[in-house]
PDB file of C-alpha atoms in Angstrom:
ATOM      1  CA  MET A  14    -116.787  24.256 -91.202  1.00 77.00           C
ATOM      2  CA  LYS A  15    -120.304  25.136 -90.542  1.00 78.00           C
ATOM      3  CA  PRO A  16    -122.798  22.727 -88.692  1.00 79.00           C
ATOM      4  CA  GLU A  17    -125.764  21.695 -90.274  1.00 83.00           C
ATOM      5  CA  ALA A  18    -127.631  21.847 -87.383  1.00 83.00           C
ATOM      6  CA  TRP A  19    -127.483  22.411 -83.326  1.00 85.00           C
ATOM      7  CA  LEU A  20    -129.082  19.612 -81.324  1.00 90.00           C
ATOM      8  CA  PHE A  21    -130.500  20.363 -77.780  1.00 92.00           C
ATOM      9  CA  ASP A  22    -131.611  18.255 -75.080  1.00 92.00           C
ATOM     10  CA  LEU A  23    -134.577  20.167 -72.804  1.00 92.00           C
ATOM     11  CA  ASP A  24    -134.190  18.277 -69.339  1.00 88.00           C
ATOM     12  CA  GLU A  25    -130.921  19.139 -67.609  1.00 87.00           C
ATOM     13  CA  THR A  26    -129.237  20.638 -70.560  1.00 91.00           C
ATOM     14  CA  LEU A  27    -131.570  23.720 -71.320  1.00 94.00           C
ATOM     15  CA  ILE A  28    -133.658  23.949 -68.227  1.00 94.00           C
ATOM     16  CA  GLU A  29    -133.413  22.810 -64.554  1.00 90.00           C
ATOM     17  CA  ALA A  30    -135.584  20.208 -64.346  1.00 88.00           C
ATOM     18  CA  ASP A  31    -134.684  18.296 -61.090  1.00 83.00           C
ATOM     19  CA  LEU A  32    -136.616  19.910 -58.580  1.00 86.00           C
ATOM     20  CA  VAL A  33    -140.055  20.180 -60.725  1.00 89.00           C
ATOM     21  CA  TRP A  34    -139.689  16.110 -61.226  1.00 84.00           C
ATOM     22  CA  ASP A  35    -138.926  15.652 -57.278  1.00 83.00           C
ATOM     23  CA  GLN A  36    -141.670  17.816 -56.562  1.00 88.00           C
ATOM     24  CA  SER A  37    -144.100  16.204 -58.964  1.00 87.00           C
ATOM     25  CA  HIS A  38    -143.354  12.722 -57.665  1.00 82.00           C
ATOM     26  CA  GLN A  39    -143.734  13.453 -54.224  1.00 86.00           C
ATOM     27  CA  LEU A  40    -146.889  14.844 -55.031  1.00 91.00           C
ATOM     28  CA  VAL A  41    -148.475  12.028 -56.854  1.00 88.00           C
ATOM     29  CA  LEU A  42    -146.825   9.552 -55.588  1.00 84.00           C
ATOM     30  CA  SER A  43    -147.909  10.277 -51.765  1.00 89.00           C
ATOM     31  CA  GLY A  44    -151.396  11.080 -53.240  1.00 91.00           C
ATOM     32  CA  PHE A  45    -151.800   7.316 -54.327  1.00 86.00           C
ATOM     33  CA  GLY A  46    -150.350   6.488 -50.625  1.00 84.00           C
ATOM     34  CA  LEU A  47    -147.375   5.233 -52.253  1.00 80.00           C
ATOM     35  CA  PRO A  48    -143.827   5.289 -50.864  1.00 76.00           C
ATOM     36  CA  VAL A  49    -141.714   7.711 -52.635  1.00 77.00           C
ATOM     37  CA  PRO A  50    -138.424   6.488 -53.940  1.00 72.00           C
ATOM     38  CA  SER A  51    -135.727   8.657 -54.274  1.00 68.00           C
ATOM     39  CA  TYR A  52    -135.330  10.809 -57.500  1.00 60.00           C
ATOM     40  CA  TYR A  53    -132.245   9.147 -58.465  1.00 59.00           C
ATOM     41  CA  GLU A  54    -133.690   5.866 -58.178  1.00 67.00           C
ATOM     42  CA  LEU A  55    -136.598   7.086 -60.083  1.00 64.00           C
ATOM     43  CA  LEU A  56    -134.562   8.311 -62.762  1.00 60.00           C
ATOM     44  CA  ARG A  57    -132.207   5.111 -62.570  1.00 57.00           C
ATOM     45  CA  THR A  58    -135.119   3.022 -63.370  1.00 59.00           C
ATOM     46  CA  GLY A  59    -136.264   4.694 -66.035  1.00 59.00           C
ATOM     47  CA  VAL A  60    -139.787   5.239 -64.457  1.00 58.00           C
ATOM     48  CA  MET A  61    -138.631   9.399 -64.845  1.00 56.00           C
ATOM     49  CA  THR A  62    -138.978   8.895 -68.688  1.00 55.00           C
ATOM     50  CA  ALA A  63    -142.103   6.279 -68.576  1.00 53.00           C
ATOM     51  CA  THR A  64    -139.517   4.256 -70.738  1.00 50.00           C
ATOM     52  CA  GLY A  65    -140.166   1.024 -68.529  1.00 55.00           C
ATOM     53  CA  SER A  66    -142.837  -1.542 -69.376  1.00 62.00           C
ATOM     54  CA  ASP A  67    -146.038  -1.325 -66.850  1.00 67.00           C
ATOM     55  CA  SER A  68    -144.536  -4.423 -65.049  1.00 67.00           C
ATOM     56  CA  TYR A  69    -141.104  -2.784 -64.409  1.00 65.00           C
ATOM     57  CA  ILE A  70    -142.425   0.451 -63.449  1.00 69.00           C
ATOM     58  CA  LYS A  71    -145.512  -1.745 -61.070  1.00 71.00           C
ATOM     59  CA  ALA A  72    -142.261  -3.448 -59.550  1.00 70.00           C
ATOM     60  CA  VAL A  73    -140.131  -0.136 -58.816  1.00 70.00           C
ATOM     61  CA  LEU A  74    -143.030   1.642 -57.572  1.00 71.00           C
ATOM     62  CA  ASP A  75    -144.007  -1.321 -55.415  1.00 69.00           C
ATOM     63  CA  LEU A  76    -147.129  -1.530 -56.844  1.00 72.00           C
ATOM     64  CA  ALA A  77    -146.830  -5.802 -56.874  1.00 70.00           C
ATOM     65  CA  ASP A  78    -150.116  -6.286 -55.171  1.00 74.00           C
ATOM     66  CA  SER A  79    -151.750  -2.956 -55.824  1.00 75.00           C
ATOM     67  CA  GLN A  80    -154.883  -2.677 -58.810  1.00 80.00           C
ATOM     68  CA  LEU A  81    -153.478   0.345 -59.432  1.00 81.00           C
ATOM     69  CA  ASP A  82    -152.297   1.170 -63.403  1.00 81.00           C
ATOM     70  CA  PRO A  83    -148.714   2.127 -63.201  1.00 80.00           C
ATOM     71  CA  GLY A  84    -149.747   3.957 -66.675  1.00 81.00           C
ATOM     72  CA  ILE A  85    -151.949   6.100 -64.744  1.00 85.00           C
ATOM     73  CA  VAL A  86    -149.534   6.914 -61.886  1.00 83.00           C
ATOM     74  CA  VAL A  87    -146.935   7.985 -64.966  1.00 81.00           C
ATOM     75  CA  SER A  88    -149.274  10.004 -66.498  1.00 85.00           C
ATOM     76  CA  GLN A  89    -150.431  11.886 -63.372  1.00 89.00           C
ATOM     77  CA  ILE A  90    -146.541  12.708 -62.805  1.00 85.00           C
ATOM     78  CA  TRP A  91    -146.456  14.068 -66.459  1.00 86.00           C
ATOM     79  CA  GLU A  92    -149.856  16.401 -65.671  1.00 92.00           C
ATOM     80  CA  GLU A  93    -148.032  17.628 -62.807  1.00 93.00           C
ATOM     81  CA  VAL A  94    -144.800  18.322 -64.411  1.00 91.00           C
ATOM     82  CA  THR A  95    -146.667  20.484 -66.934  1.00 93.00           C
ATOM     83  CA  ARG A  96    -148.816  22.093 -64.433  1.00 95.00           C
ATOM     84  CA  ILE A  97    -145.620  23.122 -62.574  1.00 95.00           C
ATOM     85  CA  TYR A  98    -143.830  24.241 -65.652  1.00 95.00           C
ATOM     86  CA  GLN A  99    -147.378  25.865 -66.819  1.00 95.00           C
ATOM     87  CA  GLN A 100    -147.433  28.017 -63.619  1.00 96.00           C
ATOM     88  CA  ASP A 101    -143.801  28.728 -62.701  1.00 95.00           C
ATOM     89  CA  GLY A 102    -142.360  28.513 -66.290  1.00 93.00           C
ATOM     90  CA  PHE A 103    -138.893  26.901 -66.862  1.00 93.00           C
ATOM     91  CA  LEU A 104    -136.245  27.741 -65.116  1.00 93.00           C
ATOM     92  CA  MET A 105    -133.421  28.064 -67.672  1.00 93.00           C
ATOM     93  CA  LYS A 106    -129.612  26.831 -67.264  1.00 93.00           C
ATOM     94  CA  PRO A 107    -127.233  29.424 -66.963  1.00 94.00           C
ATOM     95  CA  GLY A 108    -126.326  30.967 -70.467  1.00 94.00           C
ATOM     96  CA  ALA A 109    -129.267  28.544 -72.115  1.00 92.00           C
ATOM     97  CA  ALA A 110    -131.555  31.592 -72.841  1.00 88.00           C
ATOM     98  CA  GLY A 111    -128.684  33.769 -74.478  1.00 90.00           C
ATOM     99  CA  LEU A 112    -127.338  30.583 -76.445  1.00 89.00           C
ATOM    100  CA  LEU A 113    -130.451  29.900 -77.941  1.00 85.00           C
ATOM    101  CA  THR A 114    -131.299  33.341 -78.593  1.00 83.00           C
ATOM    102  CA  GLN A 115    -128.141  33.924 -80.424  1.00 83.00           C
ATOM    103  CA  LEU A 116    -128.260  30.615 -82.324  1.00 81.00           C
ATOM    104  CA  GLY A 117    -131.812  31.482 -83.401  1.00 73.00           C
ATOM    105  CA  HIS A 118    -130.899  34.799 -85.095  1.00 74.00           C
ATOM    106  CA  ILE A 119    -128.380  32.550 -87.326  1.00 69.00           C
ATOM    107  CA  ALA A 120    -131.453  31.745 -90.198  1.00 63.00           C
ATOM    108  CA  ASP A 121    -129.352  29.193 -91.794  1.00 77.00           C
ATOM    109  CA  THR A 122    -128.566  26.546 -89.246  1.00 81.00           C
ATOM    110  CA  PRO A 123    -131.470  24.674 -87.946  1.00 86.00           C
ATOM    111  CA  LEU A 124    -131.960  24.261 -84.271  1.00 88.00           C
ATOM    112  CA  ALA A 125    -133.505  21.004 -83.169  1.00 91.00           C
ATOM    113  CA  LEU A 126    -134.872  19.798 -79.521  1.00 92.00           C
ATOM    114  CA  VAL A 127    -134.354  16.435 -78.639  1.00 90.00           C
ATOM    115  CA  THR A 128    -135.833  14.961 -75.528  1.00 88.00           C
ATOM    116  CA  CYS A 129    -137.665  12.122 -73.854  1.00 82.00           C
ATOM    117  CA  SER A 130    -139.921  14.553 -72.404  1.00 84.00           C
ATOM    118  CA  PRO A 131    -143.874  13.914 -73.800  1.00 84.00           C
ATOM    119  CA  GLN A 132    -145.566  16.104 -75.971  1.00 88.00           C
ATOM    120  CA  CYS A 133    -147.502  18.255 -73.503  1.00 88.00           C
ATOM    121  CA  VAL A 134    -144.090  19.679 -72.086  1.00 90.00           C
ATOM    122  CA  VAL A 135    -142.063  19.884 -75.349  1.00 92.00           C
ATOM    123  CA  SER A 136    -145.199  21.950 -76.682  1.00 93.00           C
ATOM    124  CA  LEU A 137    -145.441  24.381 -73.889  1.00 93.00           C
ATOM    125  CA  PHE A 138    -141.625  24.961 -73.995  1.00 93.00           C
ATOM    126  CA  THR A 139    -141.513  25.453 -77.934  1.00 92.00           C
ATOM    127  CA  SER A 140    -144.425  27.693 -77.483  1.00 91.00           C
ATOM    128  CA  ARG A 141    -142.119  29.951 -75.268  1.00 87.00           C
ATOM    129  CA  PHE A 142    -138.934  29.259 -77.349  1.00 84.00           C
ATOM    130  CA  ASP A 143    -140.300  29.563 -80.921  1.00 85.00           C
ATOM    131  CA  ILE A 144    -136.740  28.911 -82.717  1.00 85.00           C
ATOM    132  CA  PHE A 145    -136.682  25.145 -83.051  1.00 89.00           C
ATOM    133  CA  SER A 146    -137.025  23.771 -86.558  1.00 88.00           C
ATOM    134  CA  VAL A 147    -137.600  20.170 -85.588  1.00 87.00           C
ATOM    135  CA  THR A 148    -138.512  18.467 -82.152  1.00 88.00           C
ATOM    136  CA  VAL A 149    -137.407  14.751 -81.588  1.00 85.00           C
TER     137      VAL A 149
END
């Protein structure tokens, strides 16, 4: 049976993202004079994907007594992630680029990129791998 589409997640499925995330958090949070939680604490709490509420992010980043807007912090983290990808490119998971190339040649089966990453990261990735029919 032929699949109707191929779905791929971006971060940690197609690309190595952990180091970029960790580096971005360290740079941005320390730039604000904030303590840097462990990468896995940020991942567990939803700060990594900015899906938590502002009050939740404020609590996790220990901003309770601060006037600092958590949305600004998260926005700057995404900007730093994007800057690193623009500068250094994407480090693909082993076999990912070859698989995408092979599947991209199967013109009658669409490829979809499914991710929580913001549009700036998605646009950068899809501009380099112009084979996805849709991004979600």
